[in-house]
mmCIF file of C-alpha atoms in Angstrom:
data_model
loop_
_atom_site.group_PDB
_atom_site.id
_atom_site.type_symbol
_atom_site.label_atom_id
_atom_site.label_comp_id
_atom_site.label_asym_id
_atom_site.label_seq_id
_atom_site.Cartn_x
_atom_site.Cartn_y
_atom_site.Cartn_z
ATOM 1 C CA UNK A 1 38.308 14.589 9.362
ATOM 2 C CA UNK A 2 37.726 14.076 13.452
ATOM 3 C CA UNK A 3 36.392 17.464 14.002
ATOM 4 C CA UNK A 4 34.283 17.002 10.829
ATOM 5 C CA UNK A 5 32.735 14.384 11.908
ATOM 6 C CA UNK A 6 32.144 15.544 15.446
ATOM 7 C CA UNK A 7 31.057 18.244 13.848
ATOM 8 C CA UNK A 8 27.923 15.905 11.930
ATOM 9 C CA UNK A 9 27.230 14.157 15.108
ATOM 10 C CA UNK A 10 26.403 17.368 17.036
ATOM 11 C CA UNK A 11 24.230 18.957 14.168
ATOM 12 C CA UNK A 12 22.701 14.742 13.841
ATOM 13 C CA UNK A 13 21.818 15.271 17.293
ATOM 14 C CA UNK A 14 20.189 18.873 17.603
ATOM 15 C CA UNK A 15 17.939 17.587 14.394
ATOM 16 C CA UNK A 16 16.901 14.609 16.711
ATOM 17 C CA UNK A 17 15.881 17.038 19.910
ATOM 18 C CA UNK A 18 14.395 19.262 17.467
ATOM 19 C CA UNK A 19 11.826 16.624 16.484
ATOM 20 C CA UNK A 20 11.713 15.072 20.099
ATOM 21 C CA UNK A 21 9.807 18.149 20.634
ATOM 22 C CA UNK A 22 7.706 18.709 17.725
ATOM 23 C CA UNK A 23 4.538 16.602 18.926
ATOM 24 C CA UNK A 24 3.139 16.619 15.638
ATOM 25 C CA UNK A 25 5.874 14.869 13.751
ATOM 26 C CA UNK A 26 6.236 12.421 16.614
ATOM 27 C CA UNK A 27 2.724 11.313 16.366
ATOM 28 C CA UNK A 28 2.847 11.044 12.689
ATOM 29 C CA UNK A 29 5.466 8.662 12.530
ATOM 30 C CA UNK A 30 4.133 6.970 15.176
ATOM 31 C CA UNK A 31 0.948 6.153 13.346
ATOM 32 C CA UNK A 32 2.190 6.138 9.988
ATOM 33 C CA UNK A 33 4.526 3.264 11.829
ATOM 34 C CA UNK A 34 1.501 1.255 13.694
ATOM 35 C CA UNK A 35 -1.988 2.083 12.880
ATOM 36 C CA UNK A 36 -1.023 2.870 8.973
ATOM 37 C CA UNK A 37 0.343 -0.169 8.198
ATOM 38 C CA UNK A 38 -2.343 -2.346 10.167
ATOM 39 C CA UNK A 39 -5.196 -0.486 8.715
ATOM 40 C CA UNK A 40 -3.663 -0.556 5.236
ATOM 41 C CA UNK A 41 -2.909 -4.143 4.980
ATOM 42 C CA UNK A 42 -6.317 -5.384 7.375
ATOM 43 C CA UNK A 43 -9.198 -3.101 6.455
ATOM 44 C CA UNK A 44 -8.934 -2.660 3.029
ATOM 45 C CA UNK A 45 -9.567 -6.082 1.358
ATOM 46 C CA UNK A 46 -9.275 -6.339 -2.374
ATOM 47 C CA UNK A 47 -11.112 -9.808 -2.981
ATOM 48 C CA UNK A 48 -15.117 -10.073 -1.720
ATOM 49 C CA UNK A 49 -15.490 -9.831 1.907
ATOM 50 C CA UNK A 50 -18.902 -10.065 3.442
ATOM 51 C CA UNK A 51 -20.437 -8.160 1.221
ATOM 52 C CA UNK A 52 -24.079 -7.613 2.189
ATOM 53 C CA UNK A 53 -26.978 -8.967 -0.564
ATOM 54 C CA UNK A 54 -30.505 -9.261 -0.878
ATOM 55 C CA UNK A 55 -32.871 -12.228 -2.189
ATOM 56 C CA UNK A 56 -36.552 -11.521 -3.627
ATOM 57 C CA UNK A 57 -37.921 -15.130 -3.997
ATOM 58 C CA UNK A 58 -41.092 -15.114 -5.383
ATOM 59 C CA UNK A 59 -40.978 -18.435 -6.790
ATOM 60 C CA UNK A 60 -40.793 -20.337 -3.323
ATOM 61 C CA UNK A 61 -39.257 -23.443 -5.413
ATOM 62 C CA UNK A 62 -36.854 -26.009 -3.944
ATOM 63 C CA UNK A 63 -34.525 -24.596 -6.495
ATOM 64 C CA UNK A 64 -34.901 -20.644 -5.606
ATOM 65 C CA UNK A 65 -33.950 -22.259 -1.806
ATOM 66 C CA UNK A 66 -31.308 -23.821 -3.044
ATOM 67 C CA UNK A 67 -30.108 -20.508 -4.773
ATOM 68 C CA UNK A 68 -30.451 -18.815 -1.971
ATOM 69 C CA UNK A 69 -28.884 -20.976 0.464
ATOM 70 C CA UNK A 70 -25.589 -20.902 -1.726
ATOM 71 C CA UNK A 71 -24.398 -17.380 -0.310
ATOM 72 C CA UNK A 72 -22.899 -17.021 3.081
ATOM 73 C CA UNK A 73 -19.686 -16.171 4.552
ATOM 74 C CA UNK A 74 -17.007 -14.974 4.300
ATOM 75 C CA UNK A 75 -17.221 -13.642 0.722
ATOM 76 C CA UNK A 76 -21.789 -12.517 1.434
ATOM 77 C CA UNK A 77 -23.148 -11.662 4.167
ATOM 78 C CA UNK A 78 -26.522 -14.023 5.336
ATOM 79 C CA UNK A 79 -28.980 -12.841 2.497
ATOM 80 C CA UNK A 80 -31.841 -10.787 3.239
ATOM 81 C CA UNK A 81 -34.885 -11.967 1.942
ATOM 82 C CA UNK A 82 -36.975 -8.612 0.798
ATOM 83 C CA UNK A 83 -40.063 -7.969 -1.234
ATOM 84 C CA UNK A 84 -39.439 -6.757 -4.456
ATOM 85 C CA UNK A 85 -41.397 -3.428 -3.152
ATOM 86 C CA UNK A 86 -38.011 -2.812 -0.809
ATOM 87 C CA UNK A 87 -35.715 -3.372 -3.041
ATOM 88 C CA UNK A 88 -35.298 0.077 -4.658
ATOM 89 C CA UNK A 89 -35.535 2.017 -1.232
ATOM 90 C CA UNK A 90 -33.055 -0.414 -0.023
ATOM 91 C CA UNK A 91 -30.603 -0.141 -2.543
ATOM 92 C CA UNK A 92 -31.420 3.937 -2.545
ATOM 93 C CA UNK A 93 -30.362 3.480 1.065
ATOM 94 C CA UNK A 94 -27.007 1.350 0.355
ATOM 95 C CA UNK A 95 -28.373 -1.580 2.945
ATOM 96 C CA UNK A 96 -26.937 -3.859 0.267
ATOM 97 C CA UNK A 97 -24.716 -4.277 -2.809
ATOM 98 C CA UNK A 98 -26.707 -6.820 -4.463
ATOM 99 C CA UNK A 99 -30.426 -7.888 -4.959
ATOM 100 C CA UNK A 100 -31.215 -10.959 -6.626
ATOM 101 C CA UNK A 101 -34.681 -11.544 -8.080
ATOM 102 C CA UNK A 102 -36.099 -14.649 -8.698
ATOM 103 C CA UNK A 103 -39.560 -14.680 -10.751
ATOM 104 C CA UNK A 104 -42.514 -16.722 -10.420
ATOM 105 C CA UNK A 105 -42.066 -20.288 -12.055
ATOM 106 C CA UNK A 106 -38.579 -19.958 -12.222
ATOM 107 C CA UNK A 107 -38.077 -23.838 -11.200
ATOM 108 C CA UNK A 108 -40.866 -24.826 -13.754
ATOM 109 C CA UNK A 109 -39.081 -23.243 -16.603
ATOM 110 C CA UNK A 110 -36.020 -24.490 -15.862
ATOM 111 C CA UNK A 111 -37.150 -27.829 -15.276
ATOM 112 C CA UNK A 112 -38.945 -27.884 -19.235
ATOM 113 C CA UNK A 113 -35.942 -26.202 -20.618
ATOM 114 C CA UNK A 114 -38.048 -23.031 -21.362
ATOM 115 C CA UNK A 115 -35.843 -19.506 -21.607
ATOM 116 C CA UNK A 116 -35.904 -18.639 -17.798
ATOM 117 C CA UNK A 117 -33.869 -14.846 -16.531
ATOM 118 C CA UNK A 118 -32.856 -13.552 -12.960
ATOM 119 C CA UNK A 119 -32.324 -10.534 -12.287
ATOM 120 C CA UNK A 120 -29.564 -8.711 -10.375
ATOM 121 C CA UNK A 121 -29.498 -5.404 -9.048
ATOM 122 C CA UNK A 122 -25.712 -4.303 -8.536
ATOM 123 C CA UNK A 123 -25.100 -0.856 -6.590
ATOM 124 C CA UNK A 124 -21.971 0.145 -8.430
ATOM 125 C CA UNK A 125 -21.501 3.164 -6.304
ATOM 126 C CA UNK A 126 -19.751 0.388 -4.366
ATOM 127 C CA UNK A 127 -16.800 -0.602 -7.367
ATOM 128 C CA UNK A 128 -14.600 -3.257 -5.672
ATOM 129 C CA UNK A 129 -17.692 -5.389 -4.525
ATOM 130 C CA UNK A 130 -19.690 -4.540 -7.714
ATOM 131 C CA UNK A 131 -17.041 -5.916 -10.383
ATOM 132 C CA UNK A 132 -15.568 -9.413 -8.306
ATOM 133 C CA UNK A 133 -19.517 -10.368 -7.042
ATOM 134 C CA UNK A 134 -21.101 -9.720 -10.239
ATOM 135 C CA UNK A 135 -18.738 -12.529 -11.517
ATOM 136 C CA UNK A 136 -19.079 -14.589 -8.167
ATOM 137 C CA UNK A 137 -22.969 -14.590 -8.322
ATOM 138 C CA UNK A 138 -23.608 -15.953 -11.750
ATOM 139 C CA UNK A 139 -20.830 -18.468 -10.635
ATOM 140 C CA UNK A 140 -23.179 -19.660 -7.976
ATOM 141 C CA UNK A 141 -26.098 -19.463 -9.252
ATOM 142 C CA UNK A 142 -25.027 -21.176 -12.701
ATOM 143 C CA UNK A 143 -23.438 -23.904 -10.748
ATOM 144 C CA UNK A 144 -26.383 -24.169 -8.457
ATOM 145 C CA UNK A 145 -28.939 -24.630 -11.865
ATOM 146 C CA UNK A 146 -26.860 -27.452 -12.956
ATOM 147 C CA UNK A 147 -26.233 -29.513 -10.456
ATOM 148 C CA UNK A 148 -29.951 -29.547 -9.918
ATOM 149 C CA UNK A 149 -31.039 -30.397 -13.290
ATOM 150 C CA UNK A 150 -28.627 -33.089 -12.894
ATOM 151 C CA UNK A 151 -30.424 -34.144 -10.059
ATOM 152 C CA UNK A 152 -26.903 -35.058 -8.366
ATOM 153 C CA UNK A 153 -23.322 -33.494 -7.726
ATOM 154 C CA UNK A 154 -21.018 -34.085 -9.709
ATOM 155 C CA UNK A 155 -17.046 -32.891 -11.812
ATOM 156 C CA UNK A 156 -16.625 -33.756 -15.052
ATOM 157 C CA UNK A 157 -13.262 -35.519 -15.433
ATOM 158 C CA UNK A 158 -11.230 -33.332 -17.536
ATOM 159 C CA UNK A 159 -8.216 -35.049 -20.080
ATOM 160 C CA UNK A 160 -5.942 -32.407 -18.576
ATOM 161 C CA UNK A 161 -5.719 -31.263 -14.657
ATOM 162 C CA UNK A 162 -4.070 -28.105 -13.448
ATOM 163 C CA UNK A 163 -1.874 -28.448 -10.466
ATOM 164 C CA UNK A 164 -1.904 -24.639 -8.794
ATOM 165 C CA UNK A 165 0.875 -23.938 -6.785
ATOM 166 C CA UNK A 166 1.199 -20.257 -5.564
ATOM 167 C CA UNK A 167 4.404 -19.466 -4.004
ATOM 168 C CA UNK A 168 5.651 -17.083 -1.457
ATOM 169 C CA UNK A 169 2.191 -17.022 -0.655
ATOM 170 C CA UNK A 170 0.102 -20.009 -0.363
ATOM 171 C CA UNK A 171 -3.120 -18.860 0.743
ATOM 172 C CA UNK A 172 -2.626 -15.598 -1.373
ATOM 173 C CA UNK A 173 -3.395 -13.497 1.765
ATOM 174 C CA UNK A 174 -3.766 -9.925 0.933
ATOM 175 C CA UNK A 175 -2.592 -8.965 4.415
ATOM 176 C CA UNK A 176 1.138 -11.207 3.539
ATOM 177 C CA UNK A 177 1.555 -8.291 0.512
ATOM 178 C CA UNK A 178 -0.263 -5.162 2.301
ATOM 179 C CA UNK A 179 1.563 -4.515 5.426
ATOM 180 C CA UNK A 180 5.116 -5.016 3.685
ATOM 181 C CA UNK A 181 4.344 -2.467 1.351
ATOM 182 C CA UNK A 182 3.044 0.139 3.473
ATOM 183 C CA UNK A 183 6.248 -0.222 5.471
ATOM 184 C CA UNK A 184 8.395 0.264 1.957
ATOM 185 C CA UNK A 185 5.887 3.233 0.818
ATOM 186 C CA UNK A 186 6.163 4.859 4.431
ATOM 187 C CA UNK A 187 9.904 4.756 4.879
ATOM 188 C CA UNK A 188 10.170 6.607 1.504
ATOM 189 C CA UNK A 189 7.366 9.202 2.268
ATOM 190 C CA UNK A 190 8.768 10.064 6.377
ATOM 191 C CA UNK A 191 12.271 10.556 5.115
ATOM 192 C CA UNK A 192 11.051 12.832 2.297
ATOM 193 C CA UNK A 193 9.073 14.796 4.922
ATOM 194 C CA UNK A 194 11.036 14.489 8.170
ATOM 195 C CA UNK A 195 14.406 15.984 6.060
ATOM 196 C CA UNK A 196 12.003 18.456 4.016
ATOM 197 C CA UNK A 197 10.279 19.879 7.362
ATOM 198 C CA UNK A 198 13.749 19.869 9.620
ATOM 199 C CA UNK A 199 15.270 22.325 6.518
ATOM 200 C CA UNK A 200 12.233 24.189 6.370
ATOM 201 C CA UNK A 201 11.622 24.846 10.501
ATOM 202 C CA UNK A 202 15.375 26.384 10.765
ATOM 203 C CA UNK A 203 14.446 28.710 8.005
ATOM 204 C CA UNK A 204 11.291 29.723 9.151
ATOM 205 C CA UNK A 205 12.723 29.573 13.242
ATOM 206 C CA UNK A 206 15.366 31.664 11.705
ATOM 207 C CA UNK A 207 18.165 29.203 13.025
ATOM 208 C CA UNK A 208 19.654 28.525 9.351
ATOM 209 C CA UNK A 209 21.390 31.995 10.162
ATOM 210 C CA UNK A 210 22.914 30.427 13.182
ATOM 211 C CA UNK A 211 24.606 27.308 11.333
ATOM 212 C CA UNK A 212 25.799 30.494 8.762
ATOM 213 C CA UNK A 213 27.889 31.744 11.651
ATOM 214 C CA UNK A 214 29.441 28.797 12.721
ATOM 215 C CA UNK A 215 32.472 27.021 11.674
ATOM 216 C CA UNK A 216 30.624 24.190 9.484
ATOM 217 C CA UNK A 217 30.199 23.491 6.004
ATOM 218 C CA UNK A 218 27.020 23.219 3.777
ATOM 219 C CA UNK A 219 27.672 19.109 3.529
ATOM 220 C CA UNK A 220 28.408 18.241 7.581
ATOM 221 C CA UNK A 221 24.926 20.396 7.460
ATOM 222 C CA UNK A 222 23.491 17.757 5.277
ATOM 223 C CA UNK A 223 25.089 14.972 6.352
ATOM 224 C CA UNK A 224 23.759 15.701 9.950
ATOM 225 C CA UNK A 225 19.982 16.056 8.410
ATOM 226 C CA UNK A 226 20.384 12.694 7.057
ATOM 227 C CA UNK A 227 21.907 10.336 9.219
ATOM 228 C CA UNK A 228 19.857 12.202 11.951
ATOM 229 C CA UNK A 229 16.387 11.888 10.097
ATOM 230 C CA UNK A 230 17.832 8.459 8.269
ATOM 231 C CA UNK A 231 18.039 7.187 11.525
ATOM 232 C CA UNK A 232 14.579 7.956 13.085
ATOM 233 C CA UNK A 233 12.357 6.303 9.703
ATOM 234 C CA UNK A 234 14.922 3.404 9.809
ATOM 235 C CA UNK A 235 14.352 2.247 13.395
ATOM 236 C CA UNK A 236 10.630 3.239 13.048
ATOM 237 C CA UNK A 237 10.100 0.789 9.921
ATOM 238 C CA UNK A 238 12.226 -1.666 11.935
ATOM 239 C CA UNK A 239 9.948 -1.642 14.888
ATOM 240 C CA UNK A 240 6.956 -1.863 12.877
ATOM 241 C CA UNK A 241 8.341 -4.950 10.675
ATOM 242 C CA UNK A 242 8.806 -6.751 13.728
ATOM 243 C CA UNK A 243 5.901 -5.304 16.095
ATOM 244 C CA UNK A 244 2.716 -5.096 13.464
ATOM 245 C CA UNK A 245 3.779 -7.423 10.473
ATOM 246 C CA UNK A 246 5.219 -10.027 12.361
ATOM 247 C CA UNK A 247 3.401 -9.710 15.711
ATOM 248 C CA UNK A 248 0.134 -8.200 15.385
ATOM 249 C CA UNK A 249 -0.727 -9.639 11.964
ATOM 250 C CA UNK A 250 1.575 -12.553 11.654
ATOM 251 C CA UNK A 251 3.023 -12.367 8.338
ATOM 252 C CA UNK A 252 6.126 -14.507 7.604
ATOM 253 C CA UNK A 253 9.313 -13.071 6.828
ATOM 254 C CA UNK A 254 11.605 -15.604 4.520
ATOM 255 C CA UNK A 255 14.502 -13.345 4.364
ATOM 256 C CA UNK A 256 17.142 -11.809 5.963
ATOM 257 C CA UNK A 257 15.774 -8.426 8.373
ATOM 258 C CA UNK A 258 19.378 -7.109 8.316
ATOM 259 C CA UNK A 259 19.957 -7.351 4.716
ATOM 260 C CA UNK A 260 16.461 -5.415 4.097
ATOM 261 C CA UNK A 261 17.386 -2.690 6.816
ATOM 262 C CA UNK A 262 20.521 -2.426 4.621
ATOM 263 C CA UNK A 263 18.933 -1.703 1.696
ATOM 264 C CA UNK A 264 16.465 0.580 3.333
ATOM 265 C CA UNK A 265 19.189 2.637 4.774
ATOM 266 C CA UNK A 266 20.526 3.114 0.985
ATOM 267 C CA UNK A 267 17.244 4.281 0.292
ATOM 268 C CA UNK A 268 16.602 6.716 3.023
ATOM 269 C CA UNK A 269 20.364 8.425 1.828
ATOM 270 C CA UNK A 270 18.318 8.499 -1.484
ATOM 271 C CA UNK A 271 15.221 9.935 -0.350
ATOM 272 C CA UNK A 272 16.330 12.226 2.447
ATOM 273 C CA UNK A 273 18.705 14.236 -0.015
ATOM 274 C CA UNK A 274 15.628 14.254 -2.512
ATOM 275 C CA UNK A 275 13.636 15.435 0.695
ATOM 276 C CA UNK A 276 16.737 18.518 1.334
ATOM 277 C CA UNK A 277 16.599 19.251 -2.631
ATOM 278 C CA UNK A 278 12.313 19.800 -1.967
ATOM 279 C CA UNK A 279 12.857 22.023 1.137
ATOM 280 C CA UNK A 280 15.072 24.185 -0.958
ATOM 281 C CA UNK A 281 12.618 24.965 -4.191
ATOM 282 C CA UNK A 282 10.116 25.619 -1.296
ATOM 283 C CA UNK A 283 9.695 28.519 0.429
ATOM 284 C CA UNK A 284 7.076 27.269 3.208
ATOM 285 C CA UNK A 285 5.707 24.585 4.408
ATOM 286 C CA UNK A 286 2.147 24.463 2.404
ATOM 287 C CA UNK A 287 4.549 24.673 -0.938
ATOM 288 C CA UNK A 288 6.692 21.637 0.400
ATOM 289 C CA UNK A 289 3.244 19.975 1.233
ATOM 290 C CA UNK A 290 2.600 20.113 -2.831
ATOM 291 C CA UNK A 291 5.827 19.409 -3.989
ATOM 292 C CA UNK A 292 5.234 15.869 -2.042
ATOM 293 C CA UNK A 293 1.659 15.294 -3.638
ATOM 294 C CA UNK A 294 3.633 15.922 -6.905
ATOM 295 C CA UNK A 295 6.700 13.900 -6.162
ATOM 296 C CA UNK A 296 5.329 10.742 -4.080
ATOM 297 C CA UNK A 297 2.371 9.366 -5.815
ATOM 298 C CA UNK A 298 4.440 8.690 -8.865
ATOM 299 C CA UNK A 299 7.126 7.503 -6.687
ATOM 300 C CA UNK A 300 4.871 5.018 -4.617
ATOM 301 C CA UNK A 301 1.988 4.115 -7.949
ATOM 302 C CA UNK A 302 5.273 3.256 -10.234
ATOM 303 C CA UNK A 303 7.224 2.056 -8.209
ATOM 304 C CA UNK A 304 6.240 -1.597 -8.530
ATOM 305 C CA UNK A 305 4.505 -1.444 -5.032
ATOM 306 C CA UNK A 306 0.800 -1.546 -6.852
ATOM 307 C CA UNK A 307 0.766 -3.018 -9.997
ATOM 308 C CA UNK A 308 3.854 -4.790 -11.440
ATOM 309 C CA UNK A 309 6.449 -2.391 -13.846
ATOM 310 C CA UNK A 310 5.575 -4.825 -16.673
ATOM 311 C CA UNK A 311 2.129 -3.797 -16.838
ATOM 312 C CA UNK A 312 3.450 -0.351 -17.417
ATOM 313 C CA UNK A 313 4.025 1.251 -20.463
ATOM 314 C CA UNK A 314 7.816 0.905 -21.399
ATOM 315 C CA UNK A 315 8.393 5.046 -21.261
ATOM 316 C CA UNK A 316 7.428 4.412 -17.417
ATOM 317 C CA UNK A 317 9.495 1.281 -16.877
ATOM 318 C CA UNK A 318 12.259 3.521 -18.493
ATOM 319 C CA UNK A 319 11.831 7.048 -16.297
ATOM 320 C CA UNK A 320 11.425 4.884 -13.033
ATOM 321 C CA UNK A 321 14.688 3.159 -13.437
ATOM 322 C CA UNK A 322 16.012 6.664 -12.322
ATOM 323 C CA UNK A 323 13.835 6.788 -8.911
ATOM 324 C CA UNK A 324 14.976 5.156 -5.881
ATOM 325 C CA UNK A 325 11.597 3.433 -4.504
ATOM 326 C CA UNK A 326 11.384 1.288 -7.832
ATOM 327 C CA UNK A 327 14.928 -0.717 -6.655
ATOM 328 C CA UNK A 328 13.907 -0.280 -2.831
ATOM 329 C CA UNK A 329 10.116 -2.659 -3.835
ATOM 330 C CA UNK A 330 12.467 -4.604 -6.159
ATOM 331 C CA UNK A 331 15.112 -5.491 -3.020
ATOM 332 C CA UNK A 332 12.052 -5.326 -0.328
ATOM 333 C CA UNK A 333 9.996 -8.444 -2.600
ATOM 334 C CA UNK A 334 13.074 -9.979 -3.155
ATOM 335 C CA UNK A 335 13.870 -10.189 0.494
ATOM 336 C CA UNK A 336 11.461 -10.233 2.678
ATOM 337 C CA UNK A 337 9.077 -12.554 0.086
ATOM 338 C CA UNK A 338 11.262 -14.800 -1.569
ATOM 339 C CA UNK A 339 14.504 -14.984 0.781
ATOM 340 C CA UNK A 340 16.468 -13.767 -1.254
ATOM 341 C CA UNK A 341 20.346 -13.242 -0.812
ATOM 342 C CA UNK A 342 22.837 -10.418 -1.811
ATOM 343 C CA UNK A 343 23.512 -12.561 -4.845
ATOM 344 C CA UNK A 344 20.313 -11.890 -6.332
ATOM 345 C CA UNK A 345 19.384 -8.151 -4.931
ATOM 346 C CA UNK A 346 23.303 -7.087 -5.891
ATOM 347 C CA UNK A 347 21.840 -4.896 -8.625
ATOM 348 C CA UNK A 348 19.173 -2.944 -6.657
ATOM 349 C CA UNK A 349 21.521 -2.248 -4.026
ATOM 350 C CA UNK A 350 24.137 -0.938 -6.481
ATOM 351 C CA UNK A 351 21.602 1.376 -8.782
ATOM 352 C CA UNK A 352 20.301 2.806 -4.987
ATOM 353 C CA UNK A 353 24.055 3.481 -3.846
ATOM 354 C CA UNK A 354 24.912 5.420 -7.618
ATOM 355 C CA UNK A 355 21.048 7.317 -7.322
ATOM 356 C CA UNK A 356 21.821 7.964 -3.358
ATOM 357 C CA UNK A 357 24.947 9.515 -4.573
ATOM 358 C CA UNK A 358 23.481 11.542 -7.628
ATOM 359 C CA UNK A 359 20.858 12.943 -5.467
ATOM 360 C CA UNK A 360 23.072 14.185 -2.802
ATOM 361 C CA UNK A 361 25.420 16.047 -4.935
ATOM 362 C CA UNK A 362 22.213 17.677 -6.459
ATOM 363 C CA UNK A 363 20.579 18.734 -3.492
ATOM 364 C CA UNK A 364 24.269 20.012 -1.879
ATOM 365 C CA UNK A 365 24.869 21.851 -5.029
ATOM 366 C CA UNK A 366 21.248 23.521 -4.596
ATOM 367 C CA UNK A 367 21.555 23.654 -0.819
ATOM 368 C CA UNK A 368 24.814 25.854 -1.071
ATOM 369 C CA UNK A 369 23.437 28.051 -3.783
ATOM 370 C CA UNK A 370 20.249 28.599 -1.284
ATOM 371 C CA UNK A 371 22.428 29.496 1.557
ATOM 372 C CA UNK A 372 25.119 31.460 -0.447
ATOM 373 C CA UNK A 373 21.998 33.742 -1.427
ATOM 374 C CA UNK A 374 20.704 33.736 2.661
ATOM 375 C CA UNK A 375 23.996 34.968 3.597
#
């Protein structure tokens, strides 16, 4: 058992100077680590964020002011006021995502309760922006009619009022939701490659035929691939929890870090065997690259991580019970969002230990049946 495992720490550490001098995988976990998960939770907003629009007011009416003075930031940008001669060539252009229109005697048919229209120009090239301000425009503008037909500001008093309370995230930040899951989605996409690559650079380096020769077995070969690889993604996505989402864009964690590094390291013994199984059905490197577009967007759009598994249809919720990223979001939320202890995430750590295990013996059955054939 002692030369065994000395045995998987040797092989652990030539996989570690092996990528220590592979620049390219060094800079992509780097990045995927730091810039990745600041772009992905920063520069990607999903609600309306100054989103540029355009006002032709030809009726010059203390009302059409009014109107226009209603959009500014953060959710518009300071509205351009055009000609209605510019506003094709400026939407043509993409200056702007919306053009309001405001006709002549707009006020005066308002005013004698006459059938008055607006019209809005929506570039819908631009799909995010086009669908929430649609909605937020005729909010303003319909709010903006009334309260100056009423001549004054003012709430109706409703026989029923709605406390909101949103928890775990008060000011429902995107950036609170975005950078935690770019962390989960990147630990299981690195330890899918890092494994993958590692298998697939002896064979192509031809230095699988030297672990043939020596005195070690197909599982301290695996073993060493995973811990070694394991290893790297885990302190990686530790640095960046603490570094980027709690430093650079100071997002509170409620939980426990430790407990969540546990449960990541259950999933990286998941995901780097699933990672060994790949590099074995592969025979290169541009083959392994497809086998990931095939096996991670299912793994990182079903897992929970997007859109919640009870929006999905039940078949899904059913098939992604089986993959390990559904119970590594489920512990991640848990933790990190709520606090949560081992009481509660008990079952997501169990069904990653049983699919961890399930997965290995698969990909050691296939790895000794590939190098059985190699020798």
């Amino acid at each position: 058992m002692l030369h065994s495992l000395k045995n998987i720490w040797r092989l652990g550490v030539k996989e570690l100077w092996s990528l220590w001098r592979d620049p390219v995988m060094l800079v992509l976990i780097v990045y995927t680590f730091t810039a990745s998960v600041y772009t992905s939770a920063s520069a990607m907003p999903e609600t309306l964020h100054h989103a540029p629009i355009a006002i032709v007011d030809q009726d010059q009416s203390p009302l059409s002011a009014r109107i226009s003075s209603a959009f500014y930031p953060p959710q518009f940008m300071p509205p351009q006021m055009l000609e209605w001669q510019q506003v094709d060539p400026g939407m043509d252009a993409g200056r702007f995502t919306f053009a309001l229109t405001i006709p002549p005697g707009f006020q005066r048919d308002v005013l004698a309760g006459k059938k008055a229209e607006l019209q809005l120009n929506v570039d819908a090239t631009r799909m995010s922006q086009a669908f929430s301000g649609s909605g937020y425009i005729q909010q303003i503008v319909t709010a903006e009619i009334t309260e100056f037909t009423q001549r004054h500001r003012s709430a109706s008093a409703l026989p029923v009022d709605l406390e909101l309370r949103a928890r775990f995230n008060p000011s429902l930040n995107k950036v609170w939701f975005g950078g935690l899951m770019q962390i989960i989605n990147n630990v299981t996409m690195l330890s899918i490659i890092l494994t993958g690559a590692a298998l697939i650079r002896e064979r192509e380096h031809g230095t699988i035929e030297h672990l043939l020769v020596m005195p070690v077995t197909p599982t301290e070969i695996m073993l060493a691939k995973v811990w070694s690889m394991g290893a790297v993604v885990l302190v990686a996505a530790g640095v960046s929890l603490n570094l980027v989402v709690r430093g650079f864009l100071q997002v509170p964690i409620e939980g426990s870090i430790p407990l969540f590094m546990a449960g990541a390291a259950l999933c990286l013994f998941a995901t780097t065997a699933m990672g060994i199984f790949m590099a074995t059905v592969a025979r290169s490197m541009p083959q392994f690259g497809l086998l990931m577009v095939l096996t991670l967007l299912p793994l990182q759009l079903l897992s929970g991580g997007m859109t919640p598994r009870e929006s999905m249809p039940q078949l899904v919720q059913d098939i992604m019970l089986l993959a390990p990223t559904t119970h590594f979001v489920e512990l991640g939320q848990a933790i990190l969002y709520r606090g949560a202890g081992l009481d509660v995430v008990w079952k997501p750590f169990a069904a990653l230990a049983v699919i961890g295990a399930a997965l290995f013996a698969l990909s050691l059955a296939r790895f000794r049946k590939t190098i059985s054939q190699m020798a």
